[in-house]
PDB file of C-alpha atoms in Angstrom:
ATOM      1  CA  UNK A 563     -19.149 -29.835 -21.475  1.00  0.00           C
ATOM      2  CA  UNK A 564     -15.762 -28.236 -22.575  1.00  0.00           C
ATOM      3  CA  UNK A 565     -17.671 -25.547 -24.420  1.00  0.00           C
ATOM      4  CA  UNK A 566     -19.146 -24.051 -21.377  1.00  0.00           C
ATOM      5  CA  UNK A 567     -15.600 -23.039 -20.549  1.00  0.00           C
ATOM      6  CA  UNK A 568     -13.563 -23.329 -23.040  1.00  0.00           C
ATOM      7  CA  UNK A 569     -10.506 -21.531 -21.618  1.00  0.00           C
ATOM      8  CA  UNK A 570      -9.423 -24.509 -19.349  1.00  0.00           C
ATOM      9  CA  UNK A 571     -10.350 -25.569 -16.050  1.00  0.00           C
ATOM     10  CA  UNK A 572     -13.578 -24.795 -14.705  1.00  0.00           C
ATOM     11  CA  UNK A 573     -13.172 -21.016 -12.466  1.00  0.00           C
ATOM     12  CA  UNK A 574     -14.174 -21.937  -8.783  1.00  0.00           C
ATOM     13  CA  UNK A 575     -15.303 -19.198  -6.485  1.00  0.00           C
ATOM     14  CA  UNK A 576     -12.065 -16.916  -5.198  1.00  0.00           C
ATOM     15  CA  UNK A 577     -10.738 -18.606  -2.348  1.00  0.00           C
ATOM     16  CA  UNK A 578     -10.001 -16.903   1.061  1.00  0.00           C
ATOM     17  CA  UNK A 579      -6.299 -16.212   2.005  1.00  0.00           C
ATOM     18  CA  UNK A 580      -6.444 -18.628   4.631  1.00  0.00           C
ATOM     19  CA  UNK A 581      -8.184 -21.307   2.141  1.00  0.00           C
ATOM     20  CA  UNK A 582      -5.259 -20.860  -0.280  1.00  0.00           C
ATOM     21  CA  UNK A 583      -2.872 -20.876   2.748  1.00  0.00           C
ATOM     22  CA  UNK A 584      -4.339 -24.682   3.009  1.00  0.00           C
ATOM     23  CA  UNK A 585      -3.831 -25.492  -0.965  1.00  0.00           C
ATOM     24  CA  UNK A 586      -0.752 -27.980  -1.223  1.00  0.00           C
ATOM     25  CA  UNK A 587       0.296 -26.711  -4.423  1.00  0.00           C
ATOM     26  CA  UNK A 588       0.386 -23.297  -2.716  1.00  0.00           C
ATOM     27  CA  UNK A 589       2.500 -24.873   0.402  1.00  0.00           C
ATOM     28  CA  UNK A 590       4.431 -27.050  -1.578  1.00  0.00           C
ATOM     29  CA  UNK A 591       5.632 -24.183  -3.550  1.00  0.00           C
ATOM     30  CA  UNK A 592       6.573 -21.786  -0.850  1.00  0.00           C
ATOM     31  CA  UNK A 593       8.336 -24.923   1.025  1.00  0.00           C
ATOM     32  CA  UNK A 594      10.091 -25.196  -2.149  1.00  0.00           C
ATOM     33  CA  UNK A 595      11.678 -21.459  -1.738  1.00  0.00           C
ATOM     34  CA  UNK A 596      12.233 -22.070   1.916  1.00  0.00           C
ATOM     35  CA  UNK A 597      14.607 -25.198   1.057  1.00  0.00           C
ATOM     36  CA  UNK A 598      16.373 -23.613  -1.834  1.00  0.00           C
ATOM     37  CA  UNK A 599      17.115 -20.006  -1.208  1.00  0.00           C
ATOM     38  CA  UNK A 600      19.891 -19.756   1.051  1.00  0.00           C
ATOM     39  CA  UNK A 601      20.069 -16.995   3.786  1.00  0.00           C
ATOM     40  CA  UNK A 602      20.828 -14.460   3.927  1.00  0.00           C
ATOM     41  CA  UNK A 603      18.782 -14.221   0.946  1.00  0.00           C
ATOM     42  CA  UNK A 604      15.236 -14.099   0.674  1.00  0.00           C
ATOM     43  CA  UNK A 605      12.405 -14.666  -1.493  1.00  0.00           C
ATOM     44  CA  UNK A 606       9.267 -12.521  -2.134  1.00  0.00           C
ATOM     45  CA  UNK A 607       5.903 -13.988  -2.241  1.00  0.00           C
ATOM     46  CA  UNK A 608       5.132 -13.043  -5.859  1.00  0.00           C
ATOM     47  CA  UNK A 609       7.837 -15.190  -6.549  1.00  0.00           C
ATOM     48  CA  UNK A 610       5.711 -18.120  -4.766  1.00  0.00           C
ATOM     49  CA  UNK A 611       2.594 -17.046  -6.482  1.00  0.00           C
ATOM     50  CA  UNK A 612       4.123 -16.688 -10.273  1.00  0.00           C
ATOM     51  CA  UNK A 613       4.805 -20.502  -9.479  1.00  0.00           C
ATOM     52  CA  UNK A 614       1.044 -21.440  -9.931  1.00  0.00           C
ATOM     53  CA  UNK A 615       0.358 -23.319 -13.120  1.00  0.00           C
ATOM     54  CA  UNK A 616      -3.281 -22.160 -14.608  1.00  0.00           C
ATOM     55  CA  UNK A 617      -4.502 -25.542 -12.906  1.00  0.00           C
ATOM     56  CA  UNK A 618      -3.510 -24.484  -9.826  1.00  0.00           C
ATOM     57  CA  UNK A 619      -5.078 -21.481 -10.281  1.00  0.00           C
ATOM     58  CA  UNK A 620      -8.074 -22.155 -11.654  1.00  0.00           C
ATOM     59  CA  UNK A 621      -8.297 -25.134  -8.875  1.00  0.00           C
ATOM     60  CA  UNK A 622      -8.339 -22.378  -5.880  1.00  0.00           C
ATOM     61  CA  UNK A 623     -10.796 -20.360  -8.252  1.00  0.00           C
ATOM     62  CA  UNK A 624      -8.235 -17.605  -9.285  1.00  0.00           C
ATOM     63  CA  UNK A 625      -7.444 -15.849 -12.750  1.00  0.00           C
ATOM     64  CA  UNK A 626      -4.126 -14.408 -11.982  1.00  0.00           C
ATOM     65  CA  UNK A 627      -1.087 -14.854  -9.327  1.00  0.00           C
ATOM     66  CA  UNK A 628      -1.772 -11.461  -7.755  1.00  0.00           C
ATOM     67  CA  UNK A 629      -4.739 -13.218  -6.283  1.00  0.00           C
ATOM     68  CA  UNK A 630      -2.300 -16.300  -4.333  1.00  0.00           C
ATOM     69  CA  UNK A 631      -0.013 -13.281  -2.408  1.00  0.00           C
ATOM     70  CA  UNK A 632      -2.165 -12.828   0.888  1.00  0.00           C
ATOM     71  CA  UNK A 633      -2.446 -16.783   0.861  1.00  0.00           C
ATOM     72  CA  UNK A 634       1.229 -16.689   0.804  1.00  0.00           C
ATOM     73  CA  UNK A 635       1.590 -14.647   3.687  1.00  0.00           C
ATOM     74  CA  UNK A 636      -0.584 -16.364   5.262  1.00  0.00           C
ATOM     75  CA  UNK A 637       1.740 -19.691   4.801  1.00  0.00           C
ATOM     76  CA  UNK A 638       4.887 -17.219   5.569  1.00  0.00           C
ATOM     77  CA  UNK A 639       3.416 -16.169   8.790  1.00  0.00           C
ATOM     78  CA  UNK A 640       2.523 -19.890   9.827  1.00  0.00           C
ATOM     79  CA  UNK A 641       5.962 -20.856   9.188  1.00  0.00           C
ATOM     80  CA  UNK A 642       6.947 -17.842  11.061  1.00  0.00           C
ATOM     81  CA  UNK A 643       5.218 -19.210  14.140  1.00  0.00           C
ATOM     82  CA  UNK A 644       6.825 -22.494  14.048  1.00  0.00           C
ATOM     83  CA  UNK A 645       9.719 -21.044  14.204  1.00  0.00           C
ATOM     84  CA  UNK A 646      11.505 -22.094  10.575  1.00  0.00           C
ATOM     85  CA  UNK A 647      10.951 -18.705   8.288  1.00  0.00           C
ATOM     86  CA  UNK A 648      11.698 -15.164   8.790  1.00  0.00           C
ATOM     87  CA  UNK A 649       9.477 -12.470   7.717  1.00  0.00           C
ATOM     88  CA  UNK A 650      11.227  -9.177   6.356  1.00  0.00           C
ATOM     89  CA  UNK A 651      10.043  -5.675   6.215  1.00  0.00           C
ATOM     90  CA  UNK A 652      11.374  -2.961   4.467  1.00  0.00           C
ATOM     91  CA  UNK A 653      12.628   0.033   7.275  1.00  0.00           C
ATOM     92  CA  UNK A 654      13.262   3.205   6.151  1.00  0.00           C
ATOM     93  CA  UNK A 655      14.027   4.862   9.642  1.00  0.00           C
ATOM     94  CA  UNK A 656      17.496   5.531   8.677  1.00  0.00           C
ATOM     95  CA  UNK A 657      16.978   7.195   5.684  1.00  0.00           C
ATOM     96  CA  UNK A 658      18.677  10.473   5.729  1.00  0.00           C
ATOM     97  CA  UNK A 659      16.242  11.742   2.672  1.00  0.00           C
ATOM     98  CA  UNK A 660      13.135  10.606   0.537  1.00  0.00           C
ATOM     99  CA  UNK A 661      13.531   9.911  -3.127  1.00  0.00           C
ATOM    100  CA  UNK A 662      12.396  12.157  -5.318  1.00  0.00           C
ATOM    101  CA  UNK A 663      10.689  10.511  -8.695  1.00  0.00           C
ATOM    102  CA  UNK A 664      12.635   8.815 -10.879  1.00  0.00           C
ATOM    103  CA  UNK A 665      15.551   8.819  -8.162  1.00  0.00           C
ATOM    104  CA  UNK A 666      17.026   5.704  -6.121  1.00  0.00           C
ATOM    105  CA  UNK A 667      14.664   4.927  -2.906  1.00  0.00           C
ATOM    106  CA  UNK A 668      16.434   6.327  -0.016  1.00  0.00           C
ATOM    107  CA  UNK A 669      18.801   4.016   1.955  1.00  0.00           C
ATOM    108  CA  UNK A 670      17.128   1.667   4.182  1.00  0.00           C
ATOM    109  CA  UNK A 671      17.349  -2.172   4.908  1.00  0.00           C
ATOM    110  CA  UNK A 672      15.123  -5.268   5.312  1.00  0.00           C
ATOM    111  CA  UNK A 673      14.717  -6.214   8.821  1.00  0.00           C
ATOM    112  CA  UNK A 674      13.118  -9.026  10.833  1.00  0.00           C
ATOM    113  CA  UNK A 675       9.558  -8.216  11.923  1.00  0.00           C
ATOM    114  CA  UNK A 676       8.464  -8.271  15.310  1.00  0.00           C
ATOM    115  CA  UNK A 677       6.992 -11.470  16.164  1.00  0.00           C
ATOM    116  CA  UNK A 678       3.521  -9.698  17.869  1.00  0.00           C
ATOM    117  CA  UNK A 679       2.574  -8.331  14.287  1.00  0.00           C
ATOM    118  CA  UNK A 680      -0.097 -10.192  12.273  1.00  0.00           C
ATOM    119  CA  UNK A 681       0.062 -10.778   8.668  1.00  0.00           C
ATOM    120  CA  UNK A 682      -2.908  -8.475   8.058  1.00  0.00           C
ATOM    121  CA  UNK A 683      -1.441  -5.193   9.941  1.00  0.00           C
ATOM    122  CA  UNK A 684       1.731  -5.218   7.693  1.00  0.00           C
ATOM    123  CA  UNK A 685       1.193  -2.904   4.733  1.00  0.00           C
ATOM    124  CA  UNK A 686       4.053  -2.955   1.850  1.00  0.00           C
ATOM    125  CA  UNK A 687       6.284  -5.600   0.675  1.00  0.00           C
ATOM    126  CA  UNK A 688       7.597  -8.929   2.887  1.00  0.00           C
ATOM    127  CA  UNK A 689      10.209 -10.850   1.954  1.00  0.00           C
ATOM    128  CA  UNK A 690      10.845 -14.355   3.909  1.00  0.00           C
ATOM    129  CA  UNK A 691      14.073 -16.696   4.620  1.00  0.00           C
ATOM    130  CA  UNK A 692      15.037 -19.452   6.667  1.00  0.00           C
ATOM    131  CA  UNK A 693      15.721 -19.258  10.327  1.00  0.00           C
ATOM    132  CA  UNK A 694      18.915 -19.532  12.138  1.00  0.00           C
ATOM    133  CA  UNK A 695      17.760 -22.760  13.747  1.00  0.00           C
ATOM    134  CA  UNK A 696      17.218 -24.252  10.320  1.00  0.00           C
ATOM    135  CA  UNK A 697      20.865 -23.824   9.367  1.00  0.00           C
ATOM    136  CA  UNK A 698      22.435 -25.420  12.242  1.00  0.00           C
ATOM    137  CA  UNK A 699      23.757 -22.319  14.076  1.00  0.00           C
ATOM    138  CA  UNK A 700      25.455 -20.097  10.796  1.00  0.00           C
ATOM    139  CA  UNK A 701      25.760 -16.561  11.457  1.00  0.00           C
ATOM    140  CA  UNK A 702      24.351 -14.677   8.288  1.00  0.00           C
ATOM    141  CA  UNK A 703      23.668 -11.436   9.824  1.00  0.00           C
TER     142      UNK A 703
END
């Protein structure tokens, strides 16, 4: 039956963010970061999603990476609630100026999020790193 779909694995229908939240390849990639990247650096989630073999992709019914970011928020902000990831916005409140085109962005700095805020009411980039707890009490800030 390859020549039904002869580009690989058989496309699924597109899961939901929380569906690809619950993939293992998904998880296992994003726990991957977690362990590895040492704070105070941080990882993005396209960095999580580029990590997808077409398999993997094709097995939670998606084309392209692009499609596996909202799951990985989704898996950030879980991890967020128990307490092992941080989840980074980009604040601009003490920019003296706004870039013009083709300029520098204007000085600003990631910051934690506020714990109240869902995954679906930030708009822009997230980055995510281990918590303080998970490196035994080193100051990184």
């Amino acid at each position: 039956m390859s020549w039904l779909w002869p580009f690989g694995p058989a496309r699924r229908d597109p899961s939901s963010p929380q569906t690809a939240a619950a993939d293992p390849a998904l998880r296992a990639h994003f726990l991957q970061f977690l362990d590895y990247v040492e704070p105070p650096r941080f990882f993005k989630p396209s960095e999580v999603a580029q990590m997808l073999t077409p398999a993997e992709l094709a097995n939670l019914g998606f084309e392209d990476w692009r499609e596996a970011l909202l799951g990985v928020r989704v898996i950030g902000w879980e991890y967020r609630e128990f307490g092992d990831c941080e989840v980074l916005v980009y604040d601009r409140s003490g920019a003296k100026g706004k870039g013009k085109e083709g300029e520098a962005e204007p000085e600003g700095k990631w910051v934690v999020l506020d714990e109240g805020i869902s995954w679906m009411e930030v708009q822009g980039g997230v980055r995510f790193r281990r918590t303080r707890t998970a490196l035994d009490g080193d100051d990184w800030d």
